[in-house]
Amino acid sequence: SDFPALLSAAANKMLLAAYVPAQPTYRQIFLRRDFRDFKPHRHLRIGDFPTLLPLAENGEIQVGTMSESQEIVLLQTFARRLRVTRPMLVNDDLGAFTDFAAAIGRRVAEFENATAYNLLNSANGDGPTLATGNAPVFATGAARANKAGTGTPLDTATIGAGRAAIMKQRTLDGLPISMGQTMRLLVGPNLELAARQATVVVQASETAKANVFAGFVQPVVEPLIPANRWYLFSDPVAAPVYVYGYLNGAEGPQVTTGQVQGADGIEVSVIFDFGVGAIDWRGAWFNPGT
């Protein structure tokens, strides 16, 4: 009863190529941090070294303090299996079952991307609630100050406003955060044209017509970003907001095959250890769009 069209006796069959997804875009804005085990992983953030003070006349060095915070990210295991009988393999005149590895690899890459963006898109784009401040990743007001109060169109002016908002963020001890050299402008299909127009290099004859963001704001177009939402992300190495990782650095799934008990065939099992989470809010800006 499985794959009736594929394994039918009808002639003139053609096996169409699967849709191969692009390299998962979430990796451009998430920072990779692998997991040692399945225990809750505490992502600790320490503040800045205290400001230096003049040495007292008696030679005493004054004591300072450093702040700290933490967020917890969990590793999960995902799995699935598929049974293929010997008659199915024999009748596979198109070779559909000959390369499970490629099909599994494409599906897992797509699953990673979807899992990451499900987290980012949660709460209407505000993201999950962080332990620090007990608020979502993106919020208006003093607690976060990384979300537009009212959605606005995407252009150089609104990109500039978002970039300025990130530059005004401070570390735990009040110093300006590091943004890195290149920012990511994350948009969905609706805003691809606007994003590329706002970041393309323009050979302008006048300064006022030059594209000020060309070269250091990189557009990232992702179909899983709905409506007209758009985000600005700092370089994830400099100011990470979301993280992802694998168990002990084992990127990709574990694939095993074995005989089906009581039947003439094989069973393909896929196990994948993967985790994503939010650890900070300072390095990004969210605009709900219009």
Short mmCIF file of C-alpha atoms in Angstrom, two decimals:
data_model
loop_
_atom_site.label_atom_id
_atom_site.label_comp_id
_atom_site.label_asym_id
_atom_site.label_seq_id
_atom_site.Cartn_x
_atom_site.Cartn_y
_atom_site.Cartn_z
CA SER A 1 0.00 0.00 0.00
CA ASP A 2 3.03 2.32 0.28
CA PHE A 3 4.11 4.39 -2.75
CA PRO A 4 1.44 3.01 -5.13
CA ALA A 5 2.28 5.44 -7.94
CA LEU A 6 6.01 5.01 -7.63
CA LEU A 7 5.87 1.22 -7.66
CA SER A 8 3.09 0.82 -10.21
CA ALA A 9 3.63 -1.17 -13.40
CA ALA A 10 2.71 1.73 -15.66
CA ALA A 11 5.35 2.70 -18.21
CA ASN A 12 6.73 6.16 -19.02
CA LYS A 13 7.24 7.10 -15.37
CA MET A 14 9.62 9.91 -14.48
CA LEU A 15 11.10 10.68 -11.06
CA LEU A 16 11.15 14.43 -10.53
CA ALA A 17 13.92 16.05 -8.56
CA ALA A 18 13.05 17.04 -5.02
CA TYR A 19 12.96 20.71 -4.12
CA VAL A 20 16.40 21.33 -2.68
CA PRO A 21 16.21 24.06 -0.02
CA ALA A 22 18.92 26.67 0.11
CA GLN A 23 21.49 26.69 2.86
CA PRO A 24 19.51 27.38 6.06
CA THR A 25 19.45 31.15 6.46
CA TYR A 26 19.06 31.05 10.24
CA ARG A 27 22.77 30.24 10.53
CA GLN A 28 23.56 33.76 9.35
CA ILE A 29 21.87 35.34 12.37
CA PHE A 30 22.12 32.62 15.05
CA LEU A 31 25.39 31.95 16.87
CA ARG A 32 26.52 28.33 17.01
CA ARG A 33 27.14 26.95 20.50
CA ASP A 34 27.25 23.14 20.74
CA PHE A 35 25.96 21.08 23.68
CA ARG A 36 27.93 18.61 25.84
CA ASP A 37 24.86 16.69 27.05
CA PHE A 38 21.09 16.94 27.45
CA LYS A 39 21.19 18.87 30.73
CA PRO A 40 19.96 22.49 30.66
CA HIS A 41 22.80 24.61 29.31
CA ARG A 42 23.27 27.92 31.07
CA HIS A 43 24.46 30.67 28.76
CA LEU A 44 26.19 33.02 31.17
CA ARG A 45 26.93 36.63 30.40
CA ILE A 46 29.31 38.63 32.52
CA GLY A 47 29.55 42.39 32.60
CA ASP A 48 32.50 44.62 32.01
CA PHE A 49 35.62 45.00 34.07
CA PRO A 50 35.20 47.94 36.46
CA THR A 51 36.37 51.36 35.33
CA LEU A 52 39.91 52.13 36.44
CA LEU A 53 40.22 54.71 39.20
CA PRO A 54 43.18 56.85 40.30
CA LEU A 55 45.37 55.10 42.81
CA ALA A 56 44.86 56.49 46.30
CA GLU A 57 47.70 58.31 48.00
CA ASN A 58 48.15 55.42 50.43
CA GLY A 59 48.51 52.99 47.50
CA GLU A 60 45.18 51.28 48.09
CA ILE A 61 43.50 49.79 45.00
CA GLN A 62 39.74 50.17 45.23
CA VAL A 63 37.53 47.10 44.83
CA GLY A 64 35.05 46.94 41.94
CA THR A 65 32.24 44.56 40.91
CA MET A 66 31.04 42.89 37.71
CA SER A 67 27.44 42.08 36.76
CA GLU A 68 26.19 38.77 35.38
CA SER A 69 23.08 37.20 33.85
CA GLN A 70 22.07 33.84 32.40
CA GLU A 71 19.63 32.21 29.99
CA ILE A 72 18.93 28.48 29.61
CA VAL A 73 18.84 26.62 26.28
CA LEU A 74 17.86 22.96 25.91
CA LEU A 75 19.02 20.30 23.48
CA GLN A 76 16.30 18.04 22.06
CA THR A 77 16.31 14.76 20.16
CA PHE A 78 14.16 14.36 17.06
CA ALA A 79 13.68 11.06 15.23
CA ARG A 80 11.73 9.24 12.52
CA ARG A 81 11.91 5.91 10.73
CA LEU A 82 10.80 4.48 7.39
CA ARG A 83 10.34 0.87 6.35
CA VAL A 84 11.11 -0.36 2.85
CA THR A 85 10.40 -4.00 1.96
CA ARG A 86 12.48 -6.10 -0.39
CA PRO A 87 9.78 -6.19 -3.08
CA MET A 88 9.69 -2.39 -3.00
CA LEU A 89 13.45 -2.26 -3.54
CA VAL A 90 13.25 -4.79 -6.39
CA ASN A 91 10.37 -2.95 -8.07
CA ASP A 92 12.07 0.44 -7.77
CA ASP A 93 12.80 0.86 -11.46
CA LEU A 94 13.42 4.60 -11.04
CA GLY A 95 15.95 4.25 -8.23
CA ALA A 96 13.93 6.35 -5.80
CA PHE A 97 15.21 4.42 -2.78
CA THR A 98 18.86 4.28 -3.79
CA ASP A 99 19.94 7.53 -2.17
CA PHE A 100 18.32 7.95 1.21
CA ALA A 101 21.24 10.06 2.44
CA ALA A 102 20.54 12.97 0.10
CA ALA A 103 16.82 12.99 0.91
CA ILE A 104 17.47 12.83 4.64
CA GLY A 105 20.07 15.59 4.47
CA ARG A 106 17.72 17.93 2.62
CA ARG A 107 14.87 17.22 5.02
CA VAL A 108 16.98 17.78 8.14
CA ALA A 109 18.34 21.08 6.83
CA GLU A 110 14.79 22.21 6.16
CA PHE A 111 13.73 21.05 9.63
CA GLU A 112 16.56 22.99 11.29
CA ASN A 113 15.56 26.16 9.48
CA ALA A 114 11.88 25.75 10.35
CA THR A 115 12.63 25.04 14.02
CA ALA A 116 14.81 28.15 14.32
CA TYR A 117 12.26 30.44 12.69
CA ASN A 118 9.38 28.98 14.67
CA LEU A 119 11.21 30.27 17.74
CA LEU A 120 11.97 33.66 16.21
CA ASN A 121 8.41 34.10 14.88
CA SER A 122 6.77 33.16 18.18
CA ALA A 123 4.56 35.71 19.96
CA ASN A 124 3.88 37.54 16.68
CA GLY A 125 7.56 38.06 16.04
CA ASP A 126 8.51 39.20 19.54
CA GLY A 127 10.19 35.86 20.24
CA PRO A 128 10.33 33.78 23.43
CA THR A 129 10.35 35.20 26.95
CA LEU A 130 13.80 35.63 28.48
CA ALA A 131 14.56 35.05 32.14
CA THR A 132 16.35 38.39 32.26
CA GLY A 133 13.65 41.02 32.64
CA ASN A 134 10.86 38.44 32.19
CA ALA A 135 10.01 39.90 28.78
CA PRO A 136 10.18 38.65 25.18
CA VAL A 137 13.28 39.17 23.07
CA PHE A 138 11.71 42.15 21.31
CA ALA A 139 9.68 44.75 23.17
CA THR A 140 9.13 48.49 23.28
CA GLY A 141 9.86 50.57 26.35
CA ALA A 142 12.91 50.83 28.56
CA ALA A 143 13.07 47.10 29.36
CA ARG A 144 14.19 46.22 25.81
CA ALA A 145 13.90 49.29 23.53
CA ASN A 146 14.51 47.08 20.50
CA LYS A 147 11.13 47.15 18.76
CA ALA A 148 9.40 49.86 16.75
CA GLY A 149 6.34 51.18 18.53
CA THR A 150 4.52 51.32 15.20
CA GLY A 151 5.33 49.30 12.12
CA THR A 152 6.92 51.33 9.32
CA PRO A 153 7.97 50.66 5.72
CA LEU A 154 11.47 49.39 5.02
CA ASP A 155 13.80 52.05 3.65
CA THR A 156 17.13 53.63 4.48
CA ALA A 157 15.56 55.98 7.03
CA THR A 158 13.91 53.19 9.03
CA ILE A 159 17.03 51.02 8.76
CA GLY A 160 18.96 53.95 10.19
CA ALA A 161 16.50 54.22 13.08
CA GLY A 162 16.87 50.54 13.87
CA ARG A 163 20.65 50.70 13.70
CA ALA A 164 20.66 53.73 16.01
CA ALA A 165 18.46 51.87 18.50
CA ILE A 166 20.92 48.97 18.62
CA MET A 167 23.86 51.34 19.05
CA LYS A 168 22.12 52.83 22.09
CA GLN A 169 21.96 49.45 23.84
CA ARG A 170 24.29 48.96 26.78
CA THR A 171 26.09 46.04 28.35
CA LEU A 172 25.28 44.82 31.86
CA ASP A 173 27.56 47.49 33.29
CA GLY A 174 26.46 50.33 31.02
CA LEU A 175 28.99 50.33 28.18
CA PRO A 176 28.00 50.45 24.47
CA ILE A 177 27.61 46.98 22.98
CA SER A 178 29.74 45.72 20.11
CA MET A 179 27.75 45.37 16.89
CA GLY A 180 30.40 43.92 14.59
CA GLN A 181 31.25 45.17 11.11
CA THR A 182 28.30 43.71 9.18
CA MET A 183 24.63 43.75 10.14
CA ARG A 184 21.98 41.36 8.78
CA LEU A 185 18.69 42.72 7.45
CA LEU A 186 16.22 39.83 7.75
CA VAL A 187 13.06 40.03 5.62
CA GLY A 188 10.42 37.80 4.07
CA PRO A 189 9.49 37.55 0.37
CA ASN A 190 7.25 40.65 0.54
CA LEU A 191 10.19 42.92 1.35
CA GLU A 192 12.98 41.35 -0.71
CA LEU A 193 12.92 44.11 -3.33
CA ALA A 194 12.93 46.88 -0.72
CA ALA A 195 15.73 45.20 1.24
CA ARG A 196 17.96 44.81 -1.82
CA GLN A 197 17.27 48.35 -2.99
CA ALA A 198 18.18 49.69 0.45
CA THR A 199 21.49 47.83 0.57
CA VAL A 200 22.71 47.74 -3.05
CA VAL A 201 25.87 49.59 -4.06
CA VAL A 202 25.01 52.74 -6.04
CA GLN A 203 27.56 54.60 -8.14
CA ALA A 204 26.20 58.02 -7.24
CA SER A 205 27.45 61.33 -8.61
CA GLU A 206 26.19 63.17 -5.54
CA THR A 207 26.68 62.33 -1.87
CA ALA A 208 22.98 62.66 -1.15
CA LYS A 209 22.22 59.90 -3.69
CA ALA A 210 24.74 57.40 -2.33
CA ASN A 211 23.47 54.31 -0.52
CA VAL A 212 24.91 54.73 2.95
CA PHE A 213 24.17 51.15 4.03
CA ALA A 214 25.72 49.38 1.05
CA GLY A 215 28.51 47.05 2.10
CA PHE A 216 27.81 46.73 5.81
CA VAL A 217 24.09 45.84 5.91
CA GLN A 218 23.58 42.42 4.34
CA PRO A 219 20.04 41.37 3.26
CA VAL A 220 18.87 37.88 4.28
CA VAL A 221 15.64 36.78 2.58
CA GLU A 222 13.73 33.98 4.28
CA PRO A 223 10.30 32.69 3.12
CA LEU A 224 9.42 31.79 6.72
CA ILE A 225 9.31 35.47 7.76
CA PRO A 226 5.61 36.36 7.38
CA ALA A 227 3.89 39.52 6.19
CA ASN A 228 5.99 42.70 6.15
CA ARG A 229 8.03 42.10 9.30
CA TRP A 230 11.72 42.89 9.19
CA TYR A 231 14.65 42.61 11.59
CA LEU A 232 18.13 43.99 12.00
CA PHE A 233 20.72 41.70 13.61
CA SER A 234 24.25 42.54 14.67
CA ASP A 235 27.05 40.17 13.79
CA PRO A 236 26.14 37.08 15.89
CA VAL A 237 29.74 36.72 17.06
CA ALA A 238 29.79 40.28 18.42
CA ALA A 239 26.29 40.49 19.92
CA PRO A 240 24.45 37.14 19.78
CA VAL A 241 20.67 37.12 20.28
CA TYR A 242 19.77 33.55 19.27
CA VAL A 243 21.96 30.44 19.46
CA TYR A 244 21.85 26.94 17.99
CA GLY A 245 23.94 23.83 18.39
CA TYR A 246 24.37 20.07 18.16
CA LEU A 247 25.41 17.37 20.60
CA ASN A 248 29.21 17.37 20.90
CA GLY A 249 29.53 19.15 17.58
CA ALA A 250 27.95 16.27 15.61
CA GLU A 251 26.33 18.36 12.88
CA GLY A 252 23.72 16.46 10.92
CA PRO A 253 21.58 13.42 11.72
CA GLN A 254 22.57 9.91 12.73
CA VAL A 255 21.22 7.47 10.15
CA THR A 256 21.03 3.72 10.81
CA THR A 257 19.62 0.88 8.76
CA GLY A 258 18.63 -2.60 9.83
CA GLN A 259 16.47 -5.58 9.00
CA VAL A 260 12.77 -5.34 9.73
CA GLN A 261 11.87 -7.94 12.34
CA GLY A 262 9.56 -10.54 10.88
CA ALA A 263 9.62 -9.06 7.37
CA ASP A 264 11.90 -9.10 4.33
CA GLY A 265 13.10 -5.53 4.09
CA ILE A 266 15.07 -2.73 5.74
CA GLU A 267 14.23 0.02 8.17
CA VAL A 268 15.92 3.41 7.98
CA SER A 269 16.03 5.33 11.28
CA VAL A 270 17.05 8.97 11.65
CA ILE A 271 18.02 10.55 14.98
CA PHE A 272 18.89 14.23 15.20
CA ASP A 273 20.10 16.15 18.27
CA PHE A 274 19.50 19.87 17.89
CA GLY A 275 18.83 22.86 20.10
CA VAL A 276 17.94 26.53 19.59
CA GLY A 277 17.25 29.28 22.07
CA ALA A 278 17.34 33.00 22.80
CA ILE A 279 20.05 34.36 25.09
CA ASP A 280 19.88 38.16 24.75
CA TRP A 281 18.04 41.08 23.14
CA ARG A 282 20.62 43.81 22.78
CA GLY A 283 21.99 42.96 19.35
CA ALA A 284 18.80 43.15 17.28
CA TRP A 285 15.88 45.35 16.25
CA PHE A 286 12.35 44.32 15.19
CA ASN A 287 9.93 46.29 13.05
CA PRO A 288 6.44 44.73 12.61
CA GLY A 289 6.11 46.43 9.22
CA THR A 290 3.00 47.95 7.70
#
